[in-house]
Structure formats: C-alpha cells, structure tokens
Amino acid sequence: MKTRSKTKTPASSKTQPPKYIFVVGGVISGVGKGIAASSIGTLLKARGHNVTAIKIDPYVNVDAGTMNPTEHGEVFVLDDGDECDQDMGNYERFLGTTLSRTNYMTTGRVYQTVIEKERNFEYKGKCVQVCLHIPLEVIARIKKAQKSAQADVVIIEIGGTVGDYENILFLEAARMLKIENPNDVAFVMVSYLPVPSKVGEMKTKPTQHAVRNLNETGIQPDVILARSNTSLDEKRKEKLALFCNVRADRIISAPDIESIYDVPTNFERDNLGNILQEVLGLQDKHASTLRAWKTFFDTAKKYTKEVHIAVVGKYFDTGDFVLSDSYISVIESLKYASYGRKVKPVLHWLNAKEFEVYDKKKLSVLKKYDGVLVPGGFGSQGVEGKINVIRYVRENKIPFFGICYGMQLAVIEYARNVLKLIGAHTREVDPQTTYPVIDILPEQKEKLAKKEYGNSMRLGAYKAVLKQGSLAERAYKTREISERHRHRYEVNPLFVETLASKDLQFTGTSPDGTLMEIIELPKEVHPFFVACQFHPEFKSQPFSPHPLFTAFIAHALKKKAAL
Ligand code: GLN
C-alpha cells in the first residue's frame, strides 16, 4: 500500500472551477457582439484571469474559408490554419492571445464530427439524435478549448440572434452546461434598442421580447448590454429590469462610440467586470490593469500628426461598411503601427478598377499619399489596376507594402516592366501565360482538380528565414520568423533566378529555400518596396504592432518629412 504523502493539498485542488460566459444577441445581429465579448474578456484579463474566447457561427459551412468577404467580412486565419470569422481576430487582438481551431465552431463543423463519430461506431449502437448529441458535442468542444488554454474563464459568443432557428442547439448546449454547473455559467445578452425617428425615444419592447425568446430556451440572462445610438436612461433601465427579470444595476448602457477600444472602458464604468465576477463567484486576482489599456488608446486619440496611406483593392464599390469589414485586420494593423510612431493614420481607399490603363496623369494621384498598400485578394478583377499602381509607386519611389496577392502582383509587374517578360502573369488569372511567374502550389493542383475548395490553400503559420542585412531582417530584428498564410499560388521556383537577376531580392524564404516569402528592392533603388506572401495583419496586436507594418509606416513618415 502506498504511504500517504505528507505534502499539503496541491493548490490546484483548491482552485476555482472554470467559468463560462455566453454572449448572445437580441433583436438584430451586427450590433457588436464580437466587440462586446472581446471587451468582457479584456475586463477579466485585466483582473488577472486567464481568459479564452470561442466563436460559434450557426451556418452550415464548415469554416469561413468558402465565404465571400464582401458578404461575411474578412476571413481570419489562425496559426493552425483554421479559416474563421473576423471576430476571432478581435479576440486575439483584445486579449493579446493566440487561439486555435478548438475556439471556433460552426453548425457544419459540429455535425461533421458527430457524423464521423457515428460512422466510427463511437456511439456504440445508440440512436444518435440531433437533440442531445449535437449539444453534447458543442459542450465537449467548449471544455476542450478551456482545457487547452487552461482558462479560468471561457467567453462563448453565439452568432446570430436569439429566436433564430439556427442557433437553437447552441443555446440548448449553453442551458445544459448551466444545469451541470449552476454557479459557473453566466449569460450576457447584447440587445438592440431602437430609437424610431418619428417617435424620438428609445424603445425597450423588442428587447423584452428577445429576453422572453431566450427564456423559452430555458435561459435567463444575468446581464443585458443595451446597444443603441444613445445612452440608456434610468426610466428605460427600470422598465427593462422589471420586464426582463434582470437587476437594474446589471443592465449596462452600451451606446455607439467612435472607437471599439473604448468599449472595455465604458463597460468598466458601469461596473461590468465586478458584476460578472459577482455572478460567477470570482475575485480579482490582482488590481485591474485596465488603466494601461485606457491610457494607450486615449493617448492615441490625441495624435495630430497624420500619415496618409492609400489602400488599393477591388471590393470598394459596395460601400464603407463592406470596406471596414473585409479588411479589418489590415486596418487595425495600420492603426497599431501608426500609434507606435505616435501618429494618426488616415486611410484612403482606392478602387483598382480606376487604374486599369497605365495613365500617368491619373496615377499621379498616388504622389499625394505617404505610402501605398496592396492587400490580399483573389481572381482577375482589378488586377491590371493594381499592377499599374505598383509600377507607378516603384518608378516614383513611393513607399509600397504588398500583402499576399499584393506581393504576387508586384512580382508580375517587375517581370513585365523591368525584366521585359511581356505577358508575365499568375496562372490564377491567365492559365496560358508564357511566363507563369506565379504558379499554383503543387499540392494545391490536385485539390482544385477534384473541386476540393474547402481548406484547400496553404494555410496557417509557417516558418521563414530572412536574409542577413535585408530591410526585412532589420524590421524584425531576427532572422527566423513565423507567419500566417492563406494562398494557393506562389512565386514559380522556375523563375526565381530570372526574377532575382536584377534589383529584386527574395529576402525571406521557407527554411528549405523553396518558397519565396518576402521580396524587396534595395534601399539604393527604392526607399521602401517590400511585399510578403503571408498575412502579417493576422498577427498584429495593439501592444505589439507587426514589424513590417511598423517599418512601412516609418518609411511613409520619412517620405512625408522629405516633402
Ligand atoms: N489569390 C492568391 C493566391 O491564392 C493570393 C491570395 C491572397 O491574397 N490571400 O495565391
């Protein structure tokens, strides 16, 4: 028999059970549930809790990779290659963390696993049912994410709106988790309160109905975040409290504000951090550090010196909303890099279609900007315009930063106009080109032939090495990097030697030297002409702006100073 150890009970046996906060939407979607969930995480993280976040998208797509960014917003990519909702980017940026595919689920993904398990006889002959086995799988995933992050608190955002047919099973999972752990689960409803123009006052009725809808699923919200264009007054707070069974002090006013980074501070002003701790029986692990967050973003608001950056893309004709949603990570990365240099970024969205012919007069508008960025993209639309823009900024020494497609098009431009490989192209646009300087990755060829579009790109984090003395190395201050990818095509290895025969340099490659990851022109030729095959915007965070964005902004400021 083993003798009993005399050591004290390990601290872990005394620690809190994990806590779960579900964030659900009432009345309409698109009122900032993702930012609300991220901000709740920020408040709890500031108090010392280890926080992780999960996004649930109720659609049947297995991941966001097959969705059009103009309809659904940016496709965000994680280190492990998961293609997911842009809210995952918000979580990573607000929480300063790195998430994995366990933190993202869709109806399609959950069903896929349950069906696979059934086929593998893992249910041991049982009848596999929508209601029980699907919510159980959802709960298993939530617990897995908690475990792998060793999280004290898991925030789970359920996409869509309460009452939607499609999120019912996720709400059922939430209810079941609450039954199992009554003291460890909290529900926050982010609801919308309209102010009809003819009436002129905020209406609480839709929210009352939304709460009843939620009640029908067996869930009672602990907190209501009242989203509206103005603040909530006492009268409406009391009304909501009375008709929704939520304490008045737990109804938080969440008016529209200019910067998403003010949301945590606003919530804190209404005591949300303490309220959630009270609901979940948590205590501060240390004094809140939220002040540092507030100071950082308040200071940034006061920067008056501007840096003007033109972003050239193709999705721009659908309005501002689409713009900011399709390029959210690029936009935020430009902000962080600018704040790092104590300047205010001013972004100008240029439609590539405007530059389809090489008209120097028209292109001279680019001289107005301190830097030009060509972000990622797919397909043939706007390609010639982007190539013309790249040629103009190369010839006129305007700081240029290309990302993914932006790098591929920079290579094509250089091949055509400097190396005179007339008609050089990417096979993505011109499969018959004589000079396929950009070609499909060999492993992707087969997938495309079989129409396997899902998960069919080079996805996620890969290591790369940087050339000594390069601009890239100076920016990163290291020679080994890891960056996130999302592309099907690459610089054709057969052309690397030709492409590098003049000034263009490949200063970042895969460790085995086969894949070209970064191009640049030497500083004697161009002050800043850098492009990368990966997506640096997916790893940029407020307090650690990405080195390439920082270098780009620094050179843009140099151009500005020289004027
Ligand atoms: N369309 C290009 C490719 O698939 C670039 C992709 C991107 O910019 N994300 O390789």
Coordinates of C-alpha atoms and ligand atoms in Angstrom, one line a residue, residues 376-378 403-405 408 428 486-489 535, ligand 1:
G376 CA -4.5 40.2 -50.5
G377 CA -7.2 39.2 -52.9
F378 CA -8.4 36.6 -55.4
I403 CA 0.5 41.6 -48.9
C404 CA -0.1 38.1 -50.4
Y405 CA -1.7 38.9 -53.8
Q408 CA 2.4 38.2 -56.4
E428 CA -4.8 32.2 -61.4
R486 CA -3.7 31.8 -47.0
H487 CA -2.9 31.3 -50.6
R488 CA -3.0 28.8 -53.4
Y489 CA -0.3 30.3 -55.6
H535 CA -0.5 37.9 -44.0
Ligands
GLN1 N1 -5.0 34.7 -54.9 C1 -3.7 34.5 -54.4 C2 -3.5 33.0 -54.1 O1 -4.4 32.3 -53.9 C3 -3.4 35.4 -53.2 C4 -4.3 35.0 -52.0 C5 -4.3 36.1 -51.0 O2 -4.0 37.3 -51.3 N2 -4.8 35.8 -49.8 O3 -2.4 32.6 -54.0

